[in-house]
Tab-separated table of C-alpha atoms in Angstrom:
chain	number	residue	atom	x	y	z
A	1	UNK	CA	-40.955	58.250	31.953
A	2	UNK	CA	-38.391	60.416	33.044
A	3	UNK	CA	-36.064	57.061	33.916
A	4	UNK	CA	-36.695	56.019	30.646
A	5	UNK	CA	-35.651	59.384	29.204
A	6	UNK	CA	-32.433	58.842	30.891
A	7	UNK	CA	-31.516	55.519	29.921
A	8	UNK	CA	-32.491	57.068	26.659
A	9	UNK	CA	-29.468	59.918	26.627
A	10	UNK	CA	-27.190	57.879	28.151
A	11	UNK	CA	-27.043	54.810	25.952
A	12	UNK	CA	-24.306	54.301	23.378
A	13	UNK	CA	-23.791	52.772	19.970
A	14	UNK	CA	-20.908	51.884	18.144
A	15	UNK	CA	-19.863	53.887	14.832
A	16	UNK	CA	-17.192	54.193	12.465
A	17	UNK	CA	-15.595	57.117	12.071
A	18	UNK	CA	-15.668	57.916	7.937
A	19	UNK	CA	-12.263	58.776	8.174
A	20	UNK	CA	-9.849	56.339	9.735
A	21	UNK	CA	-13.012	53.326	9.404
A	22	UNK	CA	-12.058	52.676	13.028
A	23	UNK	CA	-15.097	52.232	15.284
A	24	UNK	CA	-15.449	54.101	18.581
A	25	UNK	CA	-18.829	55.139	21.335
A	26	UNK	CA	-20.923	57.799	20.653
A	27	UNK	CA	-24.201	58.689	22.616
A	28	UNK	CA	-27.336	57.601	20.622
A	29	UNK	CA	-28.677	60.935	19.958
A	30	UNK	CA	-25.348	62.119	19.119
A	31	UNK	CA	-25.344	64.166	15.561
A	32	UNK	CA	-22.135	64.857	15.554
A	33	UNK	CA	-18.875	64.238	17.221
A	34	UNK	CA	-14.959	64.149	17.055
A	35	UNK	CA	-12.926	60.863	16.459
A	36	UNK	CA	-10.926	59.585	19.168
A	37	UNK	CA	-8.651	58.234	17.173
A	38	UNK	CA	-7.810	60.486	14.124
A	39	UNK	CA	-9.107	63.978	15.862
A	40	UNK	CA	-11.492	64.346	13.085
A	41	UNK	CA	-15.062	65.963	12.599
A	42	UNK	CA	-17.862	63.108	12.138
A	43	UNK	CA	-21.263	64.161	11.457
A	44	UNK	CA	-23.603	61.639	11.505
A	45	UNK	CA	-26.843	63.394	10.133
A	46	UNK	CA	-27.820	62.095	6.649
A	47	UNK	CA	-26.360	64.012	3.835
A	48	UNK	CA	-28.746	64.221	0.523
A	49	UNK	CA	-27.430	65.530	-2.969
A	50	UNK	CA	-30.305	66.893	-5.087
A	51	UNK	CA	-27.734	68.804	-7.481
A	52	UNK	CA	-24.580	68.635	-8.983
A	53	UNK	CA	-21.764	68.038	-6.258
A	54	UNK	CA	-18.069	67.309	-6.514
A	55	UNK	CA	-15.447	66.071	-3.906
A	56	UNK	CA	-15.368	63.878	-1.298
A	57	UNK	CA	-18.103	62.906	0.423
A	58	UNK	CA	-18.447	61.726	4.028
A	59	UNK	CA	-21.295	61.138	6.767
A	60	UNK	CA	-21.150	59.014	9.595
A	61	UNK	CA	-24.681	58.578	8.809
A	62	UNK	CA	-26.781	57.949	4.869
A	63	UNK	CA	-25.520	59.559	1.864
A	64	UNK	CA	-28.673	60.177	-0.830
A	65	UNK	CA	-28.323	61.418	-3.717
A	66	UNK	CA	-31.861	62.088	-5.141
A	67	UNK	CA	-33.414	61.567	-8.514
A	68	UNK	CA	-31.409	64.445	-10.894
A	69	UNK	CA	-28.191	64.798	-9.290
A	70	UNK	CA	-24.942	64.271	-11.182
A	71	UNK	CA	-21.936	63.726	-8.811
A	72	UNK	CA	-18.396	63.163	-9.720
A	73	UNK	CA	-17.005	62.455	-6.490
A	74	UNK	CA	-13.542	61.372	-5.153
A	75	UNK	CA	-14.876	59.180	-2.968
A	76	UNK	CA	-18.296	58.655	-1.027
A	77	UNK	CA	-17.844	57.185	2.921
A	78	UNK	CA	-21.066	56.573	4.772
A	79	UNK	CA	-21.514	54.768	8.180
A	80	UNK	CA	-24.966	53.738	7.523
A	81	UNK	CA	-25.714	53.681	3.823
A	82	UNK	CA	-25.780	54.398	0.456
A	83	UNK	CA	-28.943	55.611	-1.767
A	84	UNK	CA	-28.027	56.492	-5.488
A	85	UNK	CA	-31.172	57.876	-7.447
A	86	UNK	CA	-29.263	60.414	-9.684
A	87	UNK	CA	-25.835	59.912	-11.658
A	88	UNK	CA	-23.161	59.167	-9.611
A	89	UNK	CA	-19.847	58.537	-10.033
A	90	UNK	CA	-17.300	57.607	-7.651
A	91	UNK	CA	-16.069	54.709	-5.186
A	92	UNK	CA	-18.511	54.086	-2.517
A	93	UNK	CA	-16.943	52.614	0.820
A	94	UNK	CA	-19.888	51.920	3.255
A	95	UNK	CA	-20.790	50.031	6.080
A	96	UNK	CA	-24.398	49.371	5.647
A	97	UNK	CA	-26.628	48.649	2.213
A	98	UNK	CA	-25.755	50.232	-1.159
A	99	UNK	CA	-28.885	50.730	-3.184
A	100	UNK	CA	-28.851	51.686	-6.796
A	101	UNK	CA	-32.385	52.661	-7.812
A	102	UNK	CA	-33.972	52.042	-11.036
A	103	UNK	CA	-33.441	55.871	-12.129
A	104	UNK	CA	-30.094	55.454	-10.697
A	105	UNK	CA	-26.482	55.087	-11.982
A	106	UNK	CA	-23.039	54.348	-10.046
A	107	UNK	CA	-20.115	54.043	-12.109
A	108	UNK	CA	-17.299	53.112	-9.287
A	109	UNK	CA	-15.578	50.495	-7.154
A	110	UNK	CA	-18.319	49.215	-4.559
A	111	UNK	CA	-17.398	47.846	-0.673
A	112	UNK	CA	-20.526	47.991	1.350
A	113	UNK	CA	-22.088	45.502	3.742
A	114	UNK	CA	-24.942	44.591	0.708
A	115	UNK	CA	-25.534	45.519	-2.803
A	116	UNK	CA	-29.061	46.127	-4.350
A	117	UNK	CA	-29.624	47.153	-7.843
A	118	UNK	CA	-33.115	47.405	-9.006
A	119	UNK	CA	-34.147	46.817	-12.740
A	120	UNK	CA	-33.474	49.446	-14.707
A	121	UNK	CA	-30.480	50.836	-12.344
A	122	UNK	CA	-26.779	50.768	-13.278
A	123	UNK	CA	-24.046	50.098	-11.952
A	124	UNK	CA	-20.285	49.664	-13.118
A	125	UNK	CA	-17.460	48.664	-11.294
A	126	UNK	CA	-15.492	46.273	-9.140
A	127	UNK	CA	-17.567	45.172	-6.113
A	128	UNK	CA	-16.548	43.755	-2.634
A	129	UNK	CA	-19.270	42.274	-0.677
A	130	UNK	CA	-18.123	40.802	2.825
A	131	UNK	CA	-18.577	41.452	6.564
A	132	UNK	CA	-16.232	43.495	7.463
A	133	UNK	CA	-14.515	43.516	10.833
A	134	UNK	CA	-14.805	46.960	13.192
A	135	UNK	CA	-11.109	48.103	13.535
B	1	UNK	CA	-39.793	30.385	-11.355
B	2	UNK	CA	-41.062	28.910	-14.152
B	3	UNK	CA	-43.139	25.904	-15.048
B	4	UNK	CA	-40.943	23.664	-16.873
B	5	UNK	CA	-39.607	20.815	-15.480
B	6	UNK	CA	-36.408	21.234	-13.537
B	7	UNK	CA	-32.668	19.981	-13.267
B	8	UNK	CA	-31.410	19.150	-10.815
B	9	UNK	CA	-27.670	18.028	-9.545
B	10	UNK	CA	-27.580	15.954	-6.254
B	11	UNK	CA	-26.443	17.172	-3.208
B	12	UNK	CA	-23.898	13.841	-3.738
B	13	UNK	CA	-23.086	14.733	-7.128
B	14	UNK	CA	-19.969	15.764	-8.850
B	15	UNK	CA	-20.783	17.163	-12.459
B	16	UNK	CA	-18.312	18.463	-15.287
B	17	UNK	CA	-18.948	19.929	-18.417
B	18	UNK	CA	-21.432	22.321	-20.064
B	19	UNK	CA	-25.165	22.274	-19.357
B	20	UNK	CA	-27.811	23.507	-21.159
B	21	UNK	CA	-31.535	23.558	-19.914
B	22	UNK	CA	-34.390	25.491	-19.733
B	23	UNK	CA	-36.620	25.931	-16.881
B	24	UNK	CA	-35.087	25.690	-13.750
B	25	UNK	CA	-31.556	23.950	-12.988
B	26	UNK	CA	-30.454	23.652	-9.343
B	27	UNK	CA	-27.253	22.528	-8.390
B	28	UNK	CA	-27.029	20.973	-5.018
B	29	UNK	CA	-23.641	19.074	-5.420
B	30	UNK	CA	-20.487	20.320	-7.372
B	31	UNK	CA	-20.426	21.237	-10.185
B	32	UNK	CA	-17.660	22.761	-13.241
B	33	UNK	CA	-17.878	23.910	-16.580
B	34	UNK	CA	-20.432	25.790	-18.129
B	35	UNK	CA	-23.958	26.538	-17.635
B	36	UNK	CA	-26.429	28.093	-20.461
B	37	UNK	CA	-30.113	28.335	-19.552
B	38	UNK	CA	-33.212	29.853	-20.514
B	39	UNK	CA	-34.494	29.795	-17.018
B	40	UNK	CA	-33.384	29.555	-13.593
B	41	UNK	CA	-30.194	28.273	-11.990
B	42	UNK	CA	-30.020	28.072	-8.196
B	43	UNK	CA	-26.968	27.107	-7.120
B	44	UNK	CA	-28.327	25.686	-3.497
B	45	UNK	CA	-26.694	26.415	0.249
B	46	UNK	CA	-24.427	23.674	0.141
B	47	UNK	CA	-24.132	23.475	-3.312
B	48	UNK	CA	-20.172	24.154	-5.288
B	49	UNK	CA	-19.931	25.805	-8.512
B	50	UNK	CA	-17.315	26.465	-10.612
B	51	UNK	CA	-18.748	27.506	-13.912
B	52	UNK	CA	-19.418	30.239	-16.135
B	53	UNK	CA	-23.399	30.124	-15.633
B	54	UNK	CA	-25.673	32.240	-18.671
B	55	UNK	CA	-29.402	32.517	-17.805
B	56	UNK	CA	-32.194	34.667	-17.417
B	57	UNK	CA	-32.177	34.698	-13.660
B	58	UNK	CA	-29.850	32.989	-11.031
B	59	UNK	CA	-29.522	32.845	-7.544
B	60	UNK	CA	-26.382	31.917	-5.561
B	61	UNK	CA	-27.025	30.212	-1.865
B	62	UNK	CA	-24.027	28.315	-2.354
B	63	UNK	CA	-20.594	28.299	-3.238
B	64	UNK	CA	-19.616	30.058	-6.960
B	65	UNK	CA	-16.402	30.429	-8.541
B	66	UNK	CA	-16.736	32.202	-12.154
B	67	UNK	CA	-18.424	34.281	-14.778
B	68	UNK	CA	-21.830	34.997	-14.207
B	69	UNK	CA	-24.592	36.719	-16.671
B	70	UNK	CA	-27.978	37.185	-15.594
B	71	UNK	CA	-29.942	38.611	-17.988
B	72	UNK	CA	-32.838	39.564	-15.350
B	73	UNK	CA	-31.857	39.361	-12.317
B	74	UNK	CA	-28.907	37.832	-10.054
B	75	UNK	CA	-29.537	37.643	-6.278
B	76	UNK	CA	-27.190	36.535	-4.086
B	77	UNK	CA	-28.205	35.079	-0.740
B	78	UNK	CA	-26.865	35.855	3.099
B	79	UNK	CA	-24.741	32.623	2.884
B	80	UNK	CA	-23.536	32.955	-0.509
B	81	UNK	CA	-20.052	33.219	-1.844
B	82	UNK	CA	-19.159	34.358	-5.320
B	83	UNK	CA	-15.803	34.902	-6.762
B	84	UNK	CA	-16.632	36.104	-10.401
B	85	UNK	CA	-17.536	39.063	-12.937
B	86	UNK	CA	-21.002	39.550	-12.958
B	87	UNK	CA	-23.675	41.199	-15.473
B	88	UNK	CA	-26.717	41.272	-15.137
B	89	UNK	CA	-30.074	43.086	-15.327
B	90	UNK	CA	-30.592	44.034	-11.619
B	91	UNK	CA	-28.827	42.556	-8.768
B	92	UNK	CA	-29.380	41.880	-4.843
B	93	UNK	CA	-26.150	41.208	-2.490
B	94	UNK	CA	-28.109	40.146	0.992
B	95	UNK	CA	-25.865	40.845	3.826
B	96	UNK	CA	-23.666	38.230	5.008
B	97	UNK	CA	-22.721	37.283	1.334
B	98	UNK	CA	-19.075	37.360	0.052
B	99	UNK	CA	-18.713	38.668	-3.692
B	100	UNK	CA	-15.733	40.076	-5.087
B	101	UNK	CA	-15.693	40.874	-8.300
B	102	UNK	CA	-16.446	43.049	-11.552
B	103	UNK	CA	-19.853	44.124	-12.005
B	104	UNK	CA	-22.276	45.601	-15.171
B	105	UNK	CA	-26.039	45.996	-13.797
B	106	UNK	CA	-28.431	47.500	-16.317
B	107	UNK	CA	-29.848	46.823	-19.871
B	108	UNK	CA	-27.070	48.271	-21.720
B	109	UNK	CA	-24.644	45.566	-19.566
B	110	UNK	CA	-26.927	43.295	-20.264
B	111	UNK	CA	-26.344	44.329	-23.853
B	112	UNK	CA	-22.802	43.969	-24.318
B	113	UNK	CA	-22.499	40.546	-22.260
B	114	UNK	CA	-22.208	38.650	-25.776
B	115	UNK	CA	-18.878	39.317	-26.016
B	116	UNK	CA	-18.170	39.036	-22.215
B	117	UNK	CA	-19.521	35.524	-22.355
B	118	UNK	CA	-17.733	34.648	-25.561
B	119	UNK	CA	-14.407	35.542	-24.473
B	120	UNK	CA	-14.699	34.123	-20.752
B	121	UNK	CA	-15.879	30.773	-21.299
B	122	UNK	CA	-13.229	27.693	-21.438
B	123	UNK	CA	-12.913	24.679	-23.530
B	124	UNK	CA	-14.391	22.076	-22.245
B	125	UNK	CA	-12.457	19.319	-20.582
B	126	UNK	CA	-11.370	16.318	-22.475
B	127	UNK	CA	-12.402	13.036	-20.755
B	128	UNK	CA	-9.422	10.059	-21.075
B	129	UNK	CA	-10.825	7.000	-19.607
B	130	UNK	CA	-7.535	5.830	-17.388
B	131	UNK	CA	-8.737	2.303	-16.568
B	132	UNK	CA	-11.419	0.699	-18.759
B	133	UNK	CA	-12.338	-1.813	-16.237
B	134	UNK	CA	-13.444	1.111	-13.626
B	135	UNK	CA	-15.286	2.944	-16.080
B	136	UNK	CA	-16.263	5.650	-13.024
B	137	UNK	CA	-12.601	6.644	-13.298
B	138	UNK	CA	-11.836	9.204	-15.389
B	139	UNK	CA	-8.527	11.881	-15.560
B	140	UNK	CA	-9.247	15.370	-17.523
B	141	UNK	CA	-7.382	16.564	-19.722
B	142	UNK	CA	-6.989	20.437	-19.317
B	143	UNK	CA	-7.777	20.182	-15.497
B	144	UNK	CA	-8.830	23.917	-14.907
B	145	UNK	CA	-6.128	25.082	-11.699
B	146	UNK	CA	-8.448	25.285	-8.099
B	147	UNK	CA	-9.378	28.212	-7.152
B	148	UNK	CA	-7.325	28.322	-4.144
B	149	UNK	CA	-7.502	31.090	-1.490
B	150	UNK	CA	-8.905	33.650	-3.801
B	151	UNK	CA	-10.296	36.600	-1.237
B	152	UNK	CA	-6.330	37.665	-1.183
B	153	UNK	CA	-5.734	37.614	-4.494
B	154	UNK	CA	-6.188	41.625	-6.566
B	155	UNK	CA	-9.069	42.026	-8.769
B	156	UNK	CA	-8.212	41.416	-13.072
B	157	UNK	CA	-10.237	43.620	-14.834
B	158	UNK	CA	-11.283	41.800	-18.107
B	159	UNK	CA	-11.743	43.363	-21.459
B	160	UNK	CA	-15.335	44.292	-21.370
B	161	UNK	CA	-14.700	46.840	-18.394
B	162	UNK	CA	-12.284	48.916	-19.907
B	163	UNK	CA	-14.243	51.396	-21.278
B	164	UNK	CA	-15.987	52.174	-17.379
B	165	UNK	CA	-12.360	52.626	-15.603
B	166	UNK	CA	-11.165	56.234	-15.711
């Protein structure tokens, strides 16, 4: 057990760093670390949006915004994916699935690693859809 | 799918022109011009489409160069790529798929697509016979220019998106 819990800590993954999109280690309990590359903060804990937010936003990990937010964003970045249940607006760069929900709306440019849009969901913009190459 | 009887272009087939069918239509060979359904189209793995394709719900396994409005659902499948603006009612982009293009997802999209569809699709191809004694021959017209290596070429928006940019 106690081998196992070390193999556990000491393992890796690879993630992208929201920033510079160039990939890099990071322990696979790691919440949060700095970029080795652009010096930068990187969370990676999910960040959820239940009201009104403005900005840029940027995890290493999900980005949710739940059912009643309105968001007028600069720019969303997630490592790991995109949930959209409230009003967003905004382009979305992300490496794992983009899911618009049916009491969701995206107006924005899309480039994520798979689109879903469920009936009653909307969605406006230019979309790229392709595998895209760690840096 | 539904239970009318289907259409279906061979995997050996080269098609052009403009389609219209109900139930389901599945294009396995190559295909250019226009499709208009009240169904299905499935454009298959190893199937080539260049066409501006109207139905109620498609799905792309294949190869697809142009327009597409789905008025239920488009789903696009791991192997799948799409060069085209797209409406539709919902929409799945599995991973592994290549799309690029301009999207509208929801009813209102849906809505305005009538004029999307009007002002996107081309006159069809005039066919001159260029040897009557090899009738298989033909030459078009207004051959449409190929596609060519269209993942580096910068997005046009059309007309219909104008009023989401800003």
């Amino acid at each position: 057990m106690l081998a196992f819990a070390q193999d556990y800590l000491q393992a890796d993954r690879t993630a992208d760093c929201p920033h510079c999109r160039k990939a890099f280690r990071v322990g696979t309990v790691a919440r949060s670390t700095m970029c080795p590359h652009c010096y930068r903060g990187v969370s990676f804990d999910d960040v959820v949006i239940k009201g009104e937010c403005s900005g840029k936003v940027c995890s290493g990990g999900r980005v949710v915004f739940r059912r009643g937010s309105r968001a007028r964003t600069r720019g969303i970045t997630a490592g790991e994916g995109v949930e959209v249940h409230g009003d967003v607006e905004g382009a979305v760069l992300c490496r794992g699935p983009v899911v618009v929900s049916s009491d969701g709306s995206l107006r924005g440019d899309v480039e994520a690693a798979s689109l879903h849009v469920e009936a009653g969901g909307s969605l406006y913009g230019a979309v790229k859809i392709a595998a895209m190459a760690r840096q | 799918m539904s239970d009318h009887a289907e259409t279906v272009l061979g995997p050996e087939s080269v098609f052009k022109g403009e389609l219209r069918a109900t139930g389901v239509c599945r294009i396995l060979g190559a295909f250019e011009g226009s499709i208009r359904g009240a169904g299905d189209v499935h454009v298959a793995s190893n199937g080539i489409c260049a066409a501006t394709i109207e139905a109620d719900r498609v799905v792309i396994d294949g190869s697809h160069t142009g327009d597409i409005v789905a008025r239920e659902r488009l789903q696009l499948g791991p192997k799948a790529q799409v060069r085209g603006d797209v409406v539709a009612g919902a929409i799945s982009v599995a991973e592994g798929a290549t799309f690029l293009g301009r999207v509208g997802v929801g009813p209102e999209a849906v809505a305005q697509a009538r004029p999307m569809a009007a002002a996107s699709s081309q006159p069809l191809p005039e066919i001159k016979i260029v040897n009557p004694k090899t009738p298989g021959k033909v030459e078009w017209a207004n051959e449409p220019a190929p596609p060519g290596d269209w993942m580096s070429q910068p997005l046009k928006a059309p007309t219909w998106m104008k009023g989401s940019e800003g």
